[in-house]
mmCIF file of C-alpha atoms and ligand atoms in Angstrom:
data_model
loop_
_atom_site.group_PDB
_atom_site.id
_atom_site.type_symbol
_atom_site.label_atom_id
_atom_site.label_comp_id
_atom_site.label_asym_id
_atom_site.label_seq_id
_atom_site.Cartn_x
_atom_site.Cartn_y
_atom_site.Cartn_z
ATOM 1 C CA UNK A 1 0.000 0.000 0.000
ATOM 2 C CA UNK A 2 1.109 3.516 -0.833
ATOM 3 C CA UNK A 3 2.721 5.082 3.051
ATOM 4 C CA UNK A 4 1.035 8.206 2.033
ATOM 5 C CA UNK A 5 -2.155 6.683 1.985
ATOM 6 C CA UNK A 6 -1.148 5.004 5.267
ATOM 7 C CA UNK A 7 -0.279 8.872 6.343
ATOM 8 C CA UNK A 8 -3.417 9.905 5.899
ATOM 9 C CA UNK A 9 -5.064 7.136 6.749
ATOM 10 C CA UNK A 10 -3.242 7.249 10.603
ATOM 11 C CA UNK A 11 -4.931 11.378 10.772
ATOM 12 C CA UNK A 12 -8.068 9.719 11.474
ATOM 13 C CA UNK A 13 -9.973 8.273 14.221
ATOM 14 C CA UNK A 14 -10.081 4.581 13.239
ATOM 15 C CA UNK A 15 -10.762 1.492 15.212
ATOM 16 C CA UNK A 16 -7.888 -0.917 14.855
ATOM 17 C CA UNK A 17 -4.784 -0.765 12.245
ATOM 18 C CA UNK A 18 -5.343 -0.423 8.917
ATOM 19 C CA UNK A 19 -4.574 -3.791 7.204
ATOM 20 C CA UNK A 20 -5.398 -2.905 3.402
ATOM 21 C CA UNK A 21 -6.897 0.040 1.136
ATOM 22 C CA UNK A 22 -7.385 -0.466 -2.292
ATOM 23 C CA UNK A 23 -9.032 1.575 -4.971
ATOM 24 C CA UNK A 24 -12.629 1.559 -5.162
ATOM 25 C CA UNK A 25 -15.622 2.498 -7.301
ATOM 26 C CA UNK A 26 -15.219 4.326 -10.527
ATOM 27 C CA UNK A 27 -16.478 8.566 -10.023
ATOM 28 C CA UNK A 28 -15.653 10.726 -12.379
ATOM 29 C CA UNK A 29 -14.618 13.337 -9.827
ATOM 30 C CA UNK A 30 -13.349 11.770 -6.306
ATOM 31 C CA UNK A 31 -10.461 9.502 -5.912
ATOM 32 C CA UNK A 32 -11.983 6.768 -3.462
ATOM 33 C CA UNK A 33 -10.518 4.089 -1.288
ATOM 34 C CA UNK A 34 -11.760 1.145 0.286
ATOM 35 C CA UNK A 35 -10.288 0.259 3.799
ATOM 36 C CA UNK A 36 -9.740 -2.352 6.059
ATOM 37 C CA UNK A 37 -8.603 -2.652 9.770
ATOM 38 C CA UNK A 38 -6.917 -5.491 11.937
ATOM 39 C CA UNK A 39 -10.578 -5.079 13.771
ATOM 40 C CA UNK A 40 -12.714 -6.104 10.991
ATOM 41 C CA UNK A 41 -13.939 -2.706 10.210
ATOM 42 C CA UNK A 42 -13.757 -1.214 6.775
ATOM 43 C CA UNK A 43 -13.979 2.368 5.842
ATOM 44 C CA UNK A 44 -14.279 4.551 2.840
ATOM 45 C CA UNK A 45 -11.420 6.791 2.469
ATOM 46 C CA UNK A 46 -11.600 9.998 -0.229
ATOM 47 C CA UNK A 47 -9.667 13.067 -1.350
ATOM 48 C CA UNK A 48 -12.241 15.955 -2.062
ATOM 49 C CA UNK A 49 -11.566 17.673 -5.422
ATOM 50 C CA UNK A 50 -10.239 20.863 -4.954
ATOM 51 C CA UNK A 51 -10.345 22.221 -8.423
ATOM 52 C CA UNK A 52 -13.873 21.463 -8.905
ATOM 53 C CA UNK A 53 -14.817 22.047 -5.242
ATOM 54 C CA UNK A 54 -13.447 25.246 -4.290
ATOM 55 C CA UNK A 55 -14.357 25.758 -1.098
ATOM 56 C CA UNK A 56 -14.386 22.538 1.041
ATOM 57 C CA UNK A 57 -14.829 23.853 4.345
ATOM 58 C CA UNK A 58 -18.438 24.468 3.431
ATOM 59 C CA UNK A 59 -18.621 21.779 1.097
ATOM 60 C CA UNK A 60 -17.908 19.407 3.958
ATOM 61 C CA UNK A 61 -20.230 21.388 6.389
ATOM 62 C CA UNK A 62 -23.040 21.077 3.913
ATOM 63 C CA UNK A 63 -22.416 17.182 4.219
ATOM 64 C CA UNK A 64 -22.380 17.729 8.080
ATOM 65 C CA UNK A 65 -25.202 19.228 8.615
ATOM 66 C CA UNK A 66 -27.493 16.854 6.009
ATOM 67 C CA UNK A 67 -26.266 13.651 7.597
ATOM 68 C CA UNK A 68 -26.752 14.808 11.017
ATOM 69 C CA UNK A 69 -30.585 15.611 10.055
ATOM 70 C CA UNK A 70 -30.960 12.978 8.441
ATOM 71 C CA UNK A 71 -29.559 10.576 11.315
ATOM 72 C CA UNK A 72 -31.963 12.363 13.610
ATOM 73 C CA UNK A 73 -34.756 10.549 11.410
ATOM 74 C CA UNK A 74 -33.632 7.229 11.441
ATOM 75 C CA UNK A 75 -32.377 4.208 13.770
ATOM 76 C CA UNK A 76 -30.488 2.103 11.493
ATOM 77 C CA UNK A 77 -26.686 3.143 10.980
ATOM 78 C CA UNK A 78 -27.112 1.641 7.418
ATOM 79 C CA UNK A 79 -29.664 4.231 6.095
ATOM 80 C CA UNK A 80 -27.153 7.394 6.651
ATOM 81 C CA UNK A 81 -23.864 7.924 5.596
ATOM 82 C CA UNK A 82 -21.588 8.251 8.807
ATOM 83 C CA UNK A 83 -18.581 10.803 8.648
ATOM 84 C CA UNK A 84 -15.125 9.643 10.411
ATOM 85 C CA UNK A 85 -13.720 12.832 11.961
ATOM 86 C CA UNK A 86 -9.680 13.441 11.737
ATOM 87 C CA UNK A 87 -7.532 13.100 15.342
ATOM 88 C CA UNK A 88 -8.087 16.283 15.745
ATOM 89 C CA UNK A 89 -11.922 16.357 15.713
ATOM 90 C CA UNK A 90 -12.653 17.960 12.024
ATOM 91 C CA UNK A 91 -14.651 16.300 9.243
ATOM 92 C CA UNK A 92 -11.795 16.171 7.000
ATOM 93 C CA UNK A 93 -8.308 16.496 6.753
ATOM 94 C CA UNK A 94 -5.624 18.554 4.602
ATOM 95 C CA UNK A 95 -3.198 17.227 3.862
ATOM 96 C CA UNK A 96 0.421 19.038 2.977
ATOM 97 C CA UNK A 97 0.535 18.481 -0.868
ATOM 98 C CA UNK A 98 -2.398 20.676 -1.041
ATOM 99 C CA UNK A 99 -4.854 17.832 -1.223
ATOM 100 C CA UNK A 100 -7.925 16.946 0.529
ATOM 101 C CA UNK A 101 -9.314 13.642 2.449
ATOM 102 C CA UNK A 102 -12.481 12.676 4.488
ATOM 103 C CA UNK A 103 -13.163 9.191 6.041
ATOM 104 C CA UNK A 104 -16.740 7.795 6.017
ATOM 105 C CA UNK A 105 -18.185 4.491 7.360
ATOM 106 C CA UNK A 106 -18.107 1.601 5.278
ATOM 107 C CA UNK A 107 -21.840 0.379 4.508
ATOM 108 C CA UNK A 108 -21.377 -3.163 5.510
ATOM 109 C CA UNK A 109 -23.666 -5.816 3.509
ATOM 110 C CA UNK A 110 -24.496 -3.549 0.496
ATOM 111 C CA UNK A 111 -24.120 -3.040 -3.349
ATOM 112 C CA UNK A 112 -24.291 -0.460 -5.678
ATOM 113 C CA UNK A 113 -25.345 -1.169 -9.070
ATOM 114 C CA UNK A 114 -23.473 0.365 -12.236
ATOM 115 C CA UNK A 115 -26.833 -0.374 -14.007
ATOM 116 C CA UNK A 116 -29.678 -1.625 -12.948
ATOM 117 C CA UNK A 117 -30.447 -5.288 -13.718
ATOM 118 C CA UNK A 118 -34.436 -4.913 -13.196
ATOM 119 C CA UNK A 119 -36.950 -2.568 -13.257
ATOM 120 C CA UNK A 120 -37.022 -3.532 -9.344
ATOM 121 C CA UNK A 121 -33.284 -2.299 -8.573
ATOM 122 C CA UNK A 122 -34.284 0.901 -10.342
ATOM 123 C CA UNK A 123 -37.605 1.311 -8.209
ATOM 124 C CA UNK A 124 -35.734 0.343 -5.300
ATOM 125 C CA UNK A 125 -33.079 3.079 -5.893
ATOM 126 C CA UNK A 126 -35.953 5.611 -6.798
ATOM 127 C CA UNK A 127 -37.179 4.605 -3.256
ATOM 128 C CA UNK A 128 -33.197 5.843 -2.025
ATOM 129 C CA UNK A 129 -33.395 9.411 -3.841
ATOM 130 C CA UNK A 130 -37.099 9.588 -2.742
ATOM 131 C CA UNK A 131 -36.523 9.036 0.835
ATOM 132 C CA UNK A 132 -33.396 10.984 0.617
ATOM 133 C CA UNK A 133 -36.391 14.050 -0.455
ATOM 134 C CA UNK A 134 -38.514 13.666 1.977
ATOM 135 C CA UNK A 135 -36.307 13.132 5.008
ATOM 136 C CA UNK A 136 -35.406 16.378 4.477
ATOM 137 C CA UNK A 137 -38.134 17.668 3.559
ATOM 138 C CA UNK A 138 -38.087 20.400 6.417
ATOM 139 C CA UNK A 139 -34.498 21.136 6.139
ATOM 140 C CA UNK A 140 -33.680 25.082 5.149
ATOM 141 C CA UNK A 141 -32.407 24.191 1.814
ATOM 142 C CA UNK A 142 -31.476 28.293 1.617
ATOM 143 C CA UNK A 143 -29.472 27.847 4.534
ATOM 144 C CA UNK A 144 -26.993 25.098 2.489
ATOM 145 C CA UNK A 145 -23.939 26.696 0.826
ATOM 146 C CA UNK A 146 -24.090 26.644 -3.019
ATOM 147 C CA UNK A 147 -21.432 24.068 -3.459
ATOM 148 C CA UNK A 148 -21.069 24.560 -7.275
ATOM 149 C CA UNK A 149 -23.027 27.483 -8.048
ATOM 150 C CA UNK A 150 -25.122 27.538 -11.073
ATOM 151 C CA UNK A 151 -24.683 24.179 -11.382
ATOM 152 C CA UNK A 152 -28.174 23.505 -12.836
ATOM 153 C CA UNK A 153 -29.185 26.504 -14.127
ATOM 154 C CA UNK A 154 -29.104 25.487 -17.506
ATOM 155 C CA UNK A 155 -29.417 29.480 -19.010
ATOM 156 C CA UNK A 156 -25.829 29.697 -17.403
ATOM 157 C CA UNK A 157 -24.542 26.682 -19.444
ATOM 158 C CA UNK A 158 -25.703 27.755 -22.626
ATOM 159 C CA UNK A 159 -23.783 30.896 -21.829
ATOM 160 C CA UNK A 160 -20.655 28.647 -20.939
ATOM 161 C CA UNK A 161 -21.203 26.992 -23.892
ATOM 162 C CA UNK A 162 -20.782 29.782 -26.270
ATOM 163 C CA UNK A 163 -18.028 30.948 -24.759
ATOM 164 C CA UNK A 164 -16.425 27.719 -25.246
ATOM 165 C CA UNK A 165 -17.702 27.350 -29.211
ATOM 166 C CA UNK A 166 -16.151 31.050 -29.279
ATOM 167 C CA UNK A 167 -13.089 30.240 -28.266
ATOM 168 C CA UNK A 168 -12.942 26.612 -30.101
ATOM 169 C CA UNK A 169 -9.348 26.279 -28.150
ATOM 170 C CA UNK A 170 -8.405 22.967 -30.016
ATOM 171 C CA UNK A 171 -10.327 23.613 -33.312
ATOM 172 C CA UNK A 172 -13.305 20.760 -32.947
ATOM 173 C CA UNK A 173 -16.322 23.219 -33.405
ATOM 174 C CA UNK A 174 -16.005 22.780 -37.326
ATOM 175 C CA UNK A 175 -16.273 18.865 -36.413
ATOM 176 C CA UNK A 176 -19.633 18.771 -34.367
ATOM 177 C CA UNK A 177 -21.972 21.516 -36.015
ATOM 178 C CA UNK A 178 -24.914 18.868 -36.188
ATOM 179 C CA UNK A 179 -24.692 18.832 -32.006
ATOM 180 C CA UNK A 180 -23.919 22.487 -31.584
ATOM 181 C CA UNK A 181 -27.265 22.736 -33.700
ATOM 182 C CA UNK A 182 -28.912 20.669 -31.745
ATOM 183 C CA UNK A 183 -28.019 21.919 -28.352
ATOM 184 C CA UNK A 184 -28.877 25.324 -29.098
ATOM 185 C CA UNK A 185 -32.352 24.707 -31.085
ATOM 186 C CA UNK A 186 -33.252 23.110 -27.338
ATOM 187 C CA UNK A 187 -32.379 26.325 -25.512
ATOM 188 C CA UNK A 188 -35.290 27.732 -24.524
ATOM 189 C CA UNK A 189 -36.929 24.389 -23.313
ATOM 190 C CA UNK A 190 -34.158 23.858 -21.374
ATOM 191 C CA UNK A 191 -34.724 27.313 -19.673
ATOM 192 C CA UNK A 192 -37.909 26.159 -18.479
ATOM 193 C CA UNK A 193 -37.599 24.880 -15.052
ATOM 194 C CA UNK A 194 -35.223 27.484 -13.804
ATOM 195 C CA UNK A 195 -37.825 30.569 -15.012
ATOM 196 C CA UNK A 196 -40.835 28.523 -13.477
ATOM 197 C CA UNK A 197 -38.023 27.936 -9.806
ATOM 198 C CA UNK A 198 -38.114 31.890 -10.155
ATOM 199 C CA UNK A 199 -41.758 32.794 -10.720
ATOM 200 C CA UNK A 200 -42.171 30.494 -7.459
ATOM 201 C CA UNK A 201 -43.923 27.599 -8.900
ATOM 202 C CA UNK A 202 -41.601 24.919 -7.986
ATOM 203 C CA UNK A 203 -40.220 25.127 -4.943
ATOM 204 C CA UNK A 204 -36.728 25.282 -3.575
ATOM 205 C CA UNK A 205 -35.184 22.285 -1.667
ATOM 206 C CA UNK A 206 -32.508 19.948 -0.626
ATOM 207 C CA UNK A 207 -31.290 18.352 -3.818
ATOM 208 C CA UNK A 208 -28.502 15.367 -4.279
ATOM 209 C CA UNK A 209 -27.283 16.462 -7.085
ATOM 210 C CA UNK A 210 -25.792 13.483 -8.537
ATOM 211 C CA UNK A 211 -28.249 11.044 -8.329
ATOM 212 C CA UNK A 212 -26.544 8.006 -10.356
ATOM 213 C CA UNK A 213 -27.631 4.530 -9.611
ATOM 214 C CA UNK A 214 -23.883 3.822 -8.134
ATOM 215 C CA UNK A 215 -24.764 6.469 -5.938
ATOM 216 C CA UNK A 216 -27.390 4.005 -3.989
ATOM 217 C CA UNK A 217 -26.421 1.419 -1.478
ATOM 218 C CA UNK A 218 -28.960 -1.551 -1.688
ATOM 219 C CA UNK A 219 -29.100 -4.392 0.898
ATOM 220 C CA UNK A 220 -26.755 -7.183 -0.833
ATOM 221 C CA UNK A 221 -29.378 -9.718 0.298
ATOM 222 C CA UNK A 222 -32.897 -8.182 -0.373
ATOM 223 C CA UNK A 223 -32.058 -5.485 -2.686
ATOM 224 C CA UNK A 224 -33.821 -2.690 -0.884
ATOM 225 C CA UNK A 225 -33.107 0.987 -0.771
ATOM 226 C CA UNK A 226 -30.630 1.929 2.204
ATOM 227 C CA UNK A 227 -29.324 4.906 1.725
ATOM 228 C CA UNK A 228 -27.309 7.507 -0.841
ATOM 229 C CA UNK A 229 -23.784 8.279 -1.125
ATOM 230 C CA UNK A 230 -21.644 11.122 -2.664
ATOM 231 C CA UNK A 231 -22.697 13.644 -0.894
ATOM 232 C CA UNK A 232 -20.230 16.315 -2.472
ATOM 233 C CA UNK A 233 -22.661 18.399 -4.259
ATOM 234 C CA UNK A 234 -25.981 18.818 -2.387
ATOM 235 C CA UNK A 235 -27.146 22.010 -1.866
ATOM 236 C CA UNK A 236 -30.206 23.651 -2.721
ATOM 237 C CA UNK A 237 -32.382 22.685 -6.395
ATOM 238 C CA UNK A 238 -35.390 21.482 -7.415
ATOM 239 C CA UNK A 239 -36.589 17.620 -6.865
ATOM 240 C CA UNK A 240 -36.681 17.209 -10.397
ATOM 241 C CA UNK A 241 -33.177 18.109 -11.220
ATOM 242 C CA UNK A 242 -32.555 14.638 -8.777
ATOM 243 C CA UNK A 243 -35.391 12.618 -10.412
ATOM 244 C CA UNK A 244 -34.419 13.609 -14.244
ATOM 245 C CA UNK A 245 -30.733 12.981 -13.298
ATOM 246 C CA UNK A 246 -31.762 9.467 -12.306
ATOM 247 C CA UNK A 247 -33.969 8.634 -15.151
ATOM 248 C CA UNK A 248 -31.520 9.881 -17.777
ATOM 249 C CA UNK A 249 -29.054 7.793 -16.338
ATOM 250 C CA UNK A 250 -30.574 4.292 -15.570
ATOM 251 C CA UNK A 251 -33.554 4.381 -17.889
ATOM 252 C CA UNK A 252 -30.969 4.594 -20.654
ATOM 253 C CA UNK A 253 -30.677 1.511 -22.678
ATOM 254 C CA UNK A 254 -27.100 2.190 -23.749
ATOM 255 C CA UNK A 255 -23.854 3.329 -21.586
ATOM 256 C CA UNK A 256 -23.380 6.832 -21.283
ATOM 257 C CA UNK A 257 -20.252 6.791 -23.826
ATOM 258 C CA UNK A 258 -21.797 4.223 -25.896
ATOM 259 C CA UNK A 259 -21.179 4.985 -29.579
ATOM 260 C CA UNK A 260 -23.639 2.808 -31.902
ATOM 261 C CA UNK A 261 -26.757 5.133 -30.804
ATOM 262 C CA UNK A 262 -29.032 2.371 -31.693
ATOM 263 C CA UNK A 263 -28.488 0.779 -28.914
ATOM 264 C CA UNK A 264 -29.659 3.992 -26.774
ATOM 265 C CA UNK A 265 -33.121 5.052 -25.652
ATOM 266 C CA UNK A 266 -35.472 5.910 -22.871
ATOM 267 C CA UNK A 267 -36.926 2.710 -21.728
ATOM 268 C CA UNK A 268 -40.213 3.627 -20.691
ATOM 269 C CA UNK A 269 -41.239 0.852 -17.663
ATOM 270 C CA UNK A 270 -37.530 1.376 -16.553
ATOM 271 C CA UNK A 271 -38.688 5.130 -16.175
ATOM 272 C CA UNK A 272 -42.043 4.292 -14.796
ATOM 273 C CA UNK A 273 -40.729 2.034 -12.218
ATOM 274 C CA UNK A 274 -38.426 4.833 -11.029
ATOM 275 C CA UNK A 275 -41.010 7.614 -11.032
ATOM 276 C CA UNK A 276 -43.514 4.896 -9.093
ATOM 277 C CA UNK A 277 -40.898 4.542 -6.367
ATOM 278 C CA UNK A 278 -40.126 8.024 -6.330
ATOM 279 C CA UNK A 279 -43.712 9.252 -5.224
ATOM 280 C CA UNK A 280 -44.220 6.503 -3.004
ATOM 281 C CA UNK A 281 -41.440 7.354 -1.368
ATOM 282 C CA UNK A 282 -41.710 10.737 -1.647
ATOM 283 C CA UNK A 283 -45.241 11.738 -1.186
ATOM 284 C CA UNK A 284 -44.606 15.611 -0.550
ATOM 285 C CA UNK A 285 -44.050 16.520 -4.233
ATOM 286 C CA UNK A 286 -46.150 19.367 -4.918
ATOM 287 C CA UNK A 287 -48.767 18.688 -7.777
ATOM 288 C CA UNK A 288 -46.257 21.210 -9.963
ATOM 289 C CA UNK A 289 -43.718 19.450 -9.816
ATOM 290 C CA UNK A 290 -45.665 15.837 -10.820
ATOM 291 C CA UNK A 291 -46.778 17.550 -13.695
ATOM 292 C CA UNK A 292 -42.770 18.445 -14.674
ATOM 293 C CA UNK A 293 -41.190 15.046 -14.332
ATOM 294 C CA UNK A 294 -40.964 14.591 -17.869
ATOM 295 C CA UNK A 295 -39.737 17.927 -18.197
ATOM 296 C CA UNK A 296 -36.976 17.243 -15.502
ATOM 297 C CA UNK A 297 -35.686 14.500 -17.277
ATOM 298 C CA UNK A 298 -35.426 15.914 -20.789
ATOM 299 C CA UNK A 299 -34.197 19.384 -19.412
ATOM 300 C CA UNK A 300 -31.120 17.110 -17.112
ATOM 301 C CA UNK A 301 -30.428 14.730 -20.606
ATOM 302 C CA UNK A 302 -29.922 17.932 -22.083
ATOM 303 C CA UNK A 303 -27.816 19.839 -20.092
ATOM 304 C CA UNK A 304 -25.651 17.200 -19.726
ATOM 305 C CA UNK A 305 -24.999 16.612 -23.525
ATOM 306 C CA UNK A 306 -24.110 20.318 -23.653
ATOM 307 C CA UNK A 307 -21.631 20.010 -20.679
ATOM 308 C CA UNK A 308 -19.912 17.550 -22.482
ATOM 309 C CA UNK A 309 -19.836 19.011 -25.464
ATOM 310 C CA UNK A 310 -18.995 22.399 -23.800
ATOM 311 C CA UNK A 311 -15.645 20.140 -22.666
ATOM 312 C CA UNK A 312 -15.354 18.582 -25.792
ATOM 313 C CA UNK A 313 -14.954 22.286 -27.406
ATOM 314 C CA UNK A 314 -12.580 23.139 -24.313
ATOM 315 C CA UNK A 315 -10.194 20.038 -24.868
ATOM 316 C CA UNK A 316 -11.324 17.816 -21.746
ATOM 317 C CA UNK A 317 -10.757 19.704 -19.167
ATOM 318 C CA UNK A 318 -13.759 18.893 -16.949
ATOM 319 C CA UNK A 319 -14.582 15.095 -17.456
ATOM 320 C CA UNK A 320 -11.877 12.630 -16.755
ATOM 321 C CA UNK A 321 -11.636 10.845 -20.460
ATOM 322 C CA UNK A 322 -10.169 7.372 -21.160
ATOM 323 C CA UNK A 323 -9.844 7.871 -25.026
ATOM 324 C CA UNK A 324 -10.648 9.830 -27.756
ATOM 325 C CA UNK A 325 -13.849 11.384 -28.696
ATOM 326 C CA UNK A 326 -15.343 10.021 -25.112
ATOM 327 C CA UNK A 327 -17.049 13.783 -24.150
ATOM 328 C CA UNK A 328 -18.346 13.736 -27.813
ATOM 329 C CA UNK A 329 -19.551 10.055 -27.834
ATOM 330 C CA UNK A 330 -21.455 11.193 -23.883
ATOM 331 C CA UNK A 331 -23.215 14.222 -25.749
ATOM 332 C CA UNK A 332 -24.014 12.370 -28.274
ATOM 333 C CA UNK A 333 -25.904 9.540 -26.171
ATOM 334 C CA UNK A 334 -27.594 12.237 -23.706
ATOM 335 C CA UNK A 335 -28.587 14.114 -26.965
ATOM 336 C CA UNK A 336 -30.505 10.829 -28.820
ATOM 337 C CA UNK A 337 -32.035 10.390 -25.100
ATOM 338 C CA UNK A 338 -33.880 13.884 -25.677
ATOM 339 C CA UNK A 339 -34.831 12.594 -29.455
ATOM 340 C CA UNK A 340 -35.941 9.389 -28.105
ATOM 341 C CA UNK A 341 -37.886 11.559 -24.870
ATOM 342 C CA UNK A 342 -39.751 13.796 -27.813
ATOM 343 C CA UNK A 343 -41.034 10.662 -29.417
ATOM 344 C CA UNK A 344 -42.435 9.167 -25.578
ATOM 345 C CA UNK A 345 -43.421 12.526 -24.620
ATOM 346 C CA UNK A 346 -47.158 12.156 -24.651
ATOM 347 C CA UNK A 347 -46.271 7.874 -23.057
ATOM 348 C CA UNK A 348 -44.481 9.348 -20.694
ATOM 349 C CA UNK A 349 -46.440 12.589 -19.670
ATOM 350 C CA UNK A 350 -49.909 10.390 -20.183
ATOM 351 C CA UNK A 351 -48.043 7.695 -17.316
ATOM 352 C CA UNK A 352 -47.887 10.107 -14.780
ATOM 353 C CA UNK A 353 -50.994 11.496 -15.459
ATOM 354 C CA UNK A 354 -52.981 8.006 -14.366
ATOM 355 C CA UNK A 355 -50.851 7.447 -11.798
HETATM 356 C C1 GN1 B 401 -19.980 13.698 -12.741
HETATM 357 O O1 GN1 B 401 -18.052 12.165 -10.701
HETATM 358 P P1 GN1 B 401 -19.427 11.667 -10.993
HETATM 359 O O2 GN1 B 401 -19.384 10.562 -12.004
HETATM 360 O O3 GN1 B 401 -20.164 11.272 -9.722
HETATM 361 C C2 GN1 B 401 -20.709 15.041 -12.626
HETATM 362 C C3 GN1 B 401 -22.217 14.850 -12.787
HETATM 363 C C4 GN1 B 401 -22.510 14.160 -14.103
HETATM 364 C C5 GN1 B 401 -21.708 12.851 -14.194
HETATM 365 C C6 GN1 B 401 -21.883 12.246 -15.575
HETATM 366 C C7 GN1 B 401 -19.674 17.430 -9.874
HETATM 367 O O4 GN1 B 401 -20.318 12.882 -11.639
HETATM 368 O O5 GN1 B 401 -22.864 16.118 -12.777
HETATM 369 O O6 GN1 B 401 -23.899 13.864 -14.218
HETATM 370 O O7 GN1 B 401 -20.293 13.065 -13.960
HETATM 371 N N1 GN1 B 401 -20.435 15.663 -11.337
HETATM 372 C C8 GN1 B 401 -19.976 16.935 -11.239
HETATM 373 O O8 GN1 B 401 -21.334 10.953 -15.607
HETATM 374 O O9 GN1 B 401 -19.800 17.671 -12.215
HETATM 375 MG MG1 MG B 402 -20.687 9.860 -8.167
#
């Protein structure tokens, strides 16, 4: 094992001597460890992104303060994420190269899912995210620090965009114009939810922010919701930015880089077993923000394809790449997503309608 990791590892309040730590799970953002003592308990050890997450003092009080609420509202260890604190009694730890680290609780006896296999591991993680609502339902989302501001407000990404096709820093705009076309002929749909957050008519509230399947820890044995992990960029948004996120994701037939595009669409009783667990878990929706579910996933699918592109145009900057093309091949899958949405629109709007 690597002695810094050991390093860091000894800053923190552990039980027992740390016997291994391997790497573990596969974000896009966070380096993460898995880690195991001489007294059979395991933890998950992290280093925070500090060029993405600029200010981790708040980031990591955000994360205090949500897991303490939501601990207050719950018996069972396994249904919270539980953060180690450092020797020294803080949440996380920095450490002299500049970097950042923060130990959490190993959820013993659970998996998280890349995919799911069923339309029951997707209900069961729409059960997660929708518990994950409503637990926190009287939390003062205003009073949670804005980890990455204008992170969904989708006006704001169009702008990044264009500054990005401006520049055209390594010369790929004359390469995509069928997506550039594409993203911006969507603009003003995209706009939607944020003008109808502003007139009031959805409210504001705790969102997740990153609500990927292998964000949910199921029970290995009976597959049932326990909690939510990665934690890094809640702060306040609207339910549906969470719920579309989750849709796009694992209601897509295809991988999210996957480049034969017939092999990517919305499956619709993948997305209707995910909105059914969603409610039932989360019965406070207002009626608003029913009506919008489509909406939120189409506007998310969308926004998403125009981040990556956005990086595309800016070299790669943002989203860790394995090979070539990757950030073009993701826009292009989130963008036949929206095509596929447009032909399901009235399936889809028509499902939640009856339900
Ligand atoms: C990033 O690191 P990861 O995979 O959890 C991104 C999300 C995107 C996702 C797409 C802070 O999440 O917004 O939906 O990639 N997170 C951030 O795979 O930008
Ligand atoms: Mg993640």
């Amino acid at each position: 094992m690597d002695q810094t990791l050991y390093q860091i590892l000894d800053c923190f309040q552990l039980e027992g001597n740390v016997i291994d730590c391997h790497a573990h799970g596969n974000g896009l953002i966070n380096k993460t460890f898995s880690v195991e003592t001489d007294s059979h308990k395991r933890y998950v050890l992290q280093t925070v992104n500090h060029h993405i997450f600029q200010d981790i003092d708040r980031l990591m009080n955000n994360i205090q303060l949500v897991t303490s609420h939501l601990a207050e509202q719950t018996d069972d260890p396994r249904r919270v994420m539980h953060l180690t604190p450092t020797k020294k009694g803080d949440a996380y730890l920095a450490w002299r190269d500049g970097s950042f680290w923060r130990v959490f609780e190993f959820v013993e006896d659970a998996i998280c899912l890349e995919r799911p296999e069923t339309p029951r591991d997707f209900y069961e993680c729409a059960v997660a995210f929708g518990e994950f609502q409503q637990m926190l339902k009287d939390f003062p989302a205003d009073t949670l620090y804005e980890v990455i501001p204008n992170f969904h407000n989708t006006p704001d990404r169009f702008r990044i965009f264009r500054e990005a096709l401006a520049a055209d820093r390594v010369g790929r705009a004359k390469e995509v114009q069928a997506e550039i076309d594409f993203a911006l002929s969507h603009e003003q749909e995209a706009g939607q939810l944020v003008t109808l957050l502003e007139a009031g008519e959805l409210p504001l509230r705790v969102t997740h922010n990153d609500t990927k399947i292998n964000n949910v820890m199921l029970d290995a044995k009976t597959r049932t919701a326990l909690c939510v992990v990665d934690l890094d960029t809640v702060m306040p948004g609207l339910s549906l930015y969470d719920y579309g996120d989750a849709v796009r994701g694992g209601a897509s037939t295809g991988d999210e880089d996957e480049k034969d595009l017939s092999k990517v669409e919305l499956d619709l009783a993948m997305f209707e077993s995910f909105t059914k667990g969603y409610l039932a878990a989360c019965p406070n929706l207002t009626q608003r923000e029913r009506e919008c579910m489509p909406l939120g996933v189409k506007t998310i699918a969308l926004e998403l394809g125009l981040r990556f592109l956005t990086d595309y145009l800016d070299g790669d900057r943002y989203f860790a790449t394995k090979r070539e093309d990757q950030n073009l091949d993701r826009c292009r899958t989130q963008f036949k997503l929206v095509q596929d949405m447009e032909a399901k629109w009235d399936q889809m709007n028509d499902f939640i309608a009856n339900l």
